Coordinates of N, CA and C in Angstrom, one line a residue:
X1 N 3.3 -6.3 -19.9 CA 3.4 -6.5 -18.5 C 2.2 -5.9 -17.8
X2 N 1.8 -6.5 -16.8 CA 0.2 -6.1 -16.4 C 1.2 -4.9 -14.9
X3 N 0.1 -4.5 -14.5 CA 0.2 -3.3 -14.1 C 0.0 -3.7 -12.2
X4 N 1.7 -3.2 -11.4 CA 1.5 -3.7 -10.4 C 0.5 -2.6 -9.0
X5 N 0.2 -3.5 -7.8 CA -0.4 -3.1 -7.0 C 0.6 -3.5 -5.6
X6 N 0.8 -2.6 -5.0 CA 1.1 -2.5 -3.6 C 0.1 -2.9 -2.5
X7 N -0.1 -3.8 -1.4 CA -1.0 -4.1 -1.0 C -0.4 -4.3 0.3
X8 N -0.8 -3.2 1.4 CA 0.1 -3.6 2.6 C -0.9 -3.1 3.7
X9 N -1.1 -4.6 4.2 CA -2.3 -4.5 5.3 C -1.5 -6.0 6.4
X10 N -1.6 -5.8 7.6 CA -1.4 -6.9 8.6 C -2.9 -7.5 9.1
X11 N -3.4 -7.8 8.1 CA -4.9 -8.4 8.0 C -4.9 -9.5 6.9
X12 N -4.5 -10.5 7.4 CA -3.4 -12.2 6.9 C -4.9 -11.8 5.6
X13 N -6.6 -12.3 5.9 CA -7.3 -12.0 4.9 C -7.7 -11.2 3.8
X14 N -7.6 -9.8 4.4 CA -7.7 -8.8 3.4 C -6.9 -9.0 1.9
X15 N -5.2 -9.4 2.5 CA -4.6 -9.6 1.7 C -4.8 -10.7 0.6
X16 N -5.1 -12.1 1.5 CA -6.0 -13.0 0.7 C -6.7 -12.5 -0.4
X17 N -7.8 -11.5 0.5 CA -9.1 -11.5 -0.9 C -8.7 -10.7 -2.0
X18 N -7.9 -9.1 -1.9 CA -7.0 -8.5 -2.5 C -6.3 -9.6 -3.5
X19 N -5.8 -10.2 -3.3 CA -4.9 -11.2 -4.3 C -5.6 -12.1 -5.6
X20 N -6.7 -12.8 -5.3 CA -7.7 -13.7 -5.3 C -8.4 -12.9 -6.6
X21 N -9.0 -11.4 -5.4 CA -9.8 -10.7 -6.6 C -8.7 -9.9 -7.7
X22 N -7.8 -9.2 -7.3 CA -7.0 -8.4 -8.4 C -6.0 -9.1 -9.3
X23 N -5.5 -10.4 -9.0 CA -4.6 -11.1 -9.3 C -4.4 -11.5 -10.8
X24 N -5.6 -12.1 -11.5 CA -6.1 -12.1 -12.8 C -5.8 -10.3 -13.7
X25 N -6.1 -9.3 -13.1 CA -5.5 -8.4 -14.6 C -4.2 -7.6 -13.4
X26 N -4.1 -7.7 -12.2 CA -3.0 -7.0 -11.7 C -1.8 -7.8 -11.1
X27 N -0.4 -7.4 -11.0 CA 0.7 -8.0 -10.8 C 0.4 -7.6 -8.8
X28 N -0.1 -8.7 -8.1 CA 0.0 -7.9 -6.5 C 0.8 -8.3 -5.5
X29 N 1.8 -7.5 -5.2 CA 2.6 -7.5 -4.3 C 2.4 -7.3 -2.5
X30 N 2.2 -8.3 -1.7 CA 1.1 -8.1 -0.6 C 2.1 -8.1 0.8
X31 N 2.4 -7.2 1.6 CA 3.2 -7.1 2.4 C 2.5 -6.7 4.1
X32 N 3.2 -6.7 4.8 CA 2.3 -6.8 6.1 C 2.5 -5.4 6.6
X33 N 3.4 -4.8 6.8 CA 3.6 -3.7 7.3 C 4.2 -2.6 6.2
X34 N 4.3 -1.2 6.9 CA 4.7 -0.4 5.7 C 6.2 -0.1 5.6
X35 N 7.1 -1.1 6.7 CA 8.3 -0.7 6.4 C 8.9 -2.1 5.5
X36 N 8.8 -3.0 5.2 CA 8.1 -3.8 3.7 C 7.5 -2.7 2.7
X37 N 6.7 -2.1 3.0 CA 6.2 -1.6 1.9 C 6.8 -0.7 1.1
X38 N 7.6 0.3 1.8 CA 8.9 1.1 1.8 C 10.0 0.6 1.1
X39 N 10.0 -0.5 1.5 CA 11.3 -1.7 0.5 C 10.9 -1.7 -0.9
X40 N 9.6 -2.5 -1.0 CA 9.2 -2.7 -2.4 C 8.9 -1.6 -3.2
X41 N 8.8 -0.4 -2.6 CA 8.8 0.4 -3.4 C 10.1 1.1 -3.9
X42 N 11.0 0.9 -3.0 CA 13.0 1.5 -3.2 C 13.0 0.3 -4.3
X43 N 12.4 -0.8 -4.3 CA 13.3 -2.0 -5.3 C 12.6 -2.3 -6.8
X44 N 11.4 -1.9 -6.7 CA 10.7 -2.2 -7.5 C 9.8 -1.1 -8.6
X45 N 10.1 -1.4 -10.0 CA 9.9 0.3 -10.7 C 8.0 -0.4 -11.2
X46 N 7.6 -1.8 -11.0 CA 6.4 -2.1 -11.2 C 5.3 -1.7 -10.8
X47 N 5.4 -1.0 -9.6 CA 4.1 -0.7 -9.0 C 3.5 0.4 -9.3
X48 N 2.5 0.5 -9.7 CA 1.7 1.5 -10.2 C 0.3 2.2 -9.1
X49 N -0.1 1.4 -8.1 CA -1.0 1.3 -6.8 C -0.6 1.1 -5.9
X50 N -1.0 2.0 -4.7 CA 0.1 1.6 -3.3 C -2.2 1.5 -2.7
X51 N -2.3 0.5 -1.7 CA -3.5 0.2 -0.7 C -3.1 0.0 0.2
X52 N -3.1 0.5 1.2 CA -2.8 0.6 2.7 C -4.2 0.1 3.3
X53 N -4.2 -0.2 4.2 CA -5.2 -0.9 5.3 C -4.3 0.1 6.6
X54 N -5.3 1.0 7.2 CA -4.6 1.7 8.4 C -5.1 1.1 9.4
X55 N -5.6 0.4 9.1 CA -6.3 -0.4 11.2 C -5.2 -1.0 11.6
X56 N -3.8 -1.6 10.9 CA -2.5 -1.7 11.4 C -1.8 -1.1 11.3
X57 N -0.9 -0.5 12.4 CA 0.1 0.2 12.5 C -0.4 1.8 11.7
X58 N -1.0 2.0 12.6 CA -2.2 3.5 12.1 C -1.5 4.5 11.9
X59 N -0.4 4.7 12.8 CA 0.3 6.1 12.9 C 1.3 5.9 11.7
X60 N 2.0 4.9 12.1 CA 3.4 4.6 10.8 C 2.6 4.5 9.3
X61 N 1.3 3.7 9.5 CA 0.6 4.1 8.1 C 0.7 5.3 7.6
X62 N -0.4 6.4 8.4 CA -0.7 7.7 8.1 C 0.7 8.7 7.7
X63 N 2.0 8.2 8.3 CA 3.4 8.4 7.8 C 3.8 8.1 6.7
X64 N 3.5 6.9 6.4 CA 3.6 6.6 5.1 C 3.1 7.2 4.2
X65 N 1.9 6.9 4.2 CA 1.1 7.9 3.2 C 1.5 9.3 2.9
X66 N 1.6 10.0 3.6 CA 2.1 11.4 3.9 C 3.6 11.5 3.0
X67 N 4.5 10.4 3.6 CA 5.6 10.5 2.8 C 5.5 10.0 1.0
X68 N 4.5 9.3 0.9 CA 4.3 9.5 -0.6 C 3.6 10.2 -1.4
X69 N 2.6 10.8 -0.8 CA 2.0 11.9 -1.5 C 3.1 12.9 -1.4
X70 N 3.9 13.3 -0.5 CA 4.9 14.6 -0.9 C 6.2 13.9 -1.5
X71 N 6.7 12.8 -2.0 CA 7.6 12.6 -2.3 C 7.3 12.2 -4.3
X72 N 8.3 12.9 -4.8 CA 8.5 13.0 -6.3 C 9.2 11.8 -6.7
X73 N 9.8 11.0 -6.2 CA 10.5 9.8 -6.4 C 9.3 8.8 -6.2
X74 N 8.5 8.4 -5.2 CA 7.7 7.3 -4.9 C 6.1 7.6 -5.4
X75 N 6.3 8.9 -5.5 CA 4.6 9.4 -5.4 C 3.7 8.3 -6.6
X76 N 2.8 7.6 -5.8 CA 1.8 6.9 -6.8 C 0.1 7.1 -5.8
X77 N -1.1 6.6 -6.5 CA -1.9 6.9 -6.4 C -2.4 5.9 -5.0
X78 N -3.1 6.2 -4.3 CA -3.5 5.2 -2.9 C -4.8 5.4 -2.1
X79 N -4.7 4.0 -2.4 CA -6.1 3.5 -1.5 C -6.2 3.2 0.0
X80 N -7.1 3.8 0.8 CA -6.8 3.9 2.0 C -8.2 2.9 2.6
X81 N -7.6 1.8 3.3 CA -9.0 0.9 3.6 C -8.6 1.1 4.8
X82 N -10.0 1.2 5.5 CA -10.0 1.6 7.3 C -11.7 1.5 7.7
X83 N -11.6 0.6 9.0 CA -12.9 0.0 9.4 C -13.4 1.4 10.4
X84 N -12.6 2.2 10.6 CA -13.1 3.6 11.1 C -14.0 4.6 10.4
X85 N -15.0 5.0 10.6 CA -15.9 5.0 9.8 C -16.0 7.0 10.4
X86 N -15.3 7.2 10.9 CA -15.1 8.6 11.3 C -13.5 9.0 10.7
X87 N -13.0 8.5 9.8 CA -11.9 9.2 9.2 C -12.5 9.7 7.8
X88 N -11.9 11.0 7.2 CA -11.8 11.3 6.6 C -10.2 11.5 5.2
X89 N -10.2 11.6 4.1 CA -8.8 12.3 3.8 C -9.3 12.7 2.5
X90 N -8.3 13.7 2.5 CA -8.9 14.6 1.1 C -7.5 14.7 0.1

């Protein structure tokens, strides 16, 4: 079973290209918001990559994120895409 990816951006193309390019070796599950993305991860034990796109829904993103890096049940590794070129995260 190939190795899934979480992909939750409200950017109809990012998700496109995300799919397009990772699709061939990754299983990608592509959702618009993070309260979808919150679902798929309560339902689904496949996903191995959570990518977030924060230029939507910035605040509830950066919640997100937050709630999975401290949570021992969900915690998986994540990619943070953002056309802000003054954020940082460590």
């Amino acid at each position: 079973m190939s190795k899934g990816i979480l992909s939750i951006s409200g950017n109809k193309p990012m998700n496109y290209l995300l799919q397009t390019v990772l699709s061939g070796s990754y299983h990608i599950i592509s959702v618009s918001d993070v309260f979808q993305g919150m679902y798929e991860l309560k339902h689904r034990e496949d996903i191995d990559l959570v990518i977030v796109d924060i230029d939507y829904q910035t605040l509830e993103s950066w919640e997100f994120i937050q709630h999975i890096k401290t949570s021992w049940i969900y915690h998986r590794p994540i990619i943070v895409l953002t056309s802000d070129e003054s954020i940082t995260t460590s």
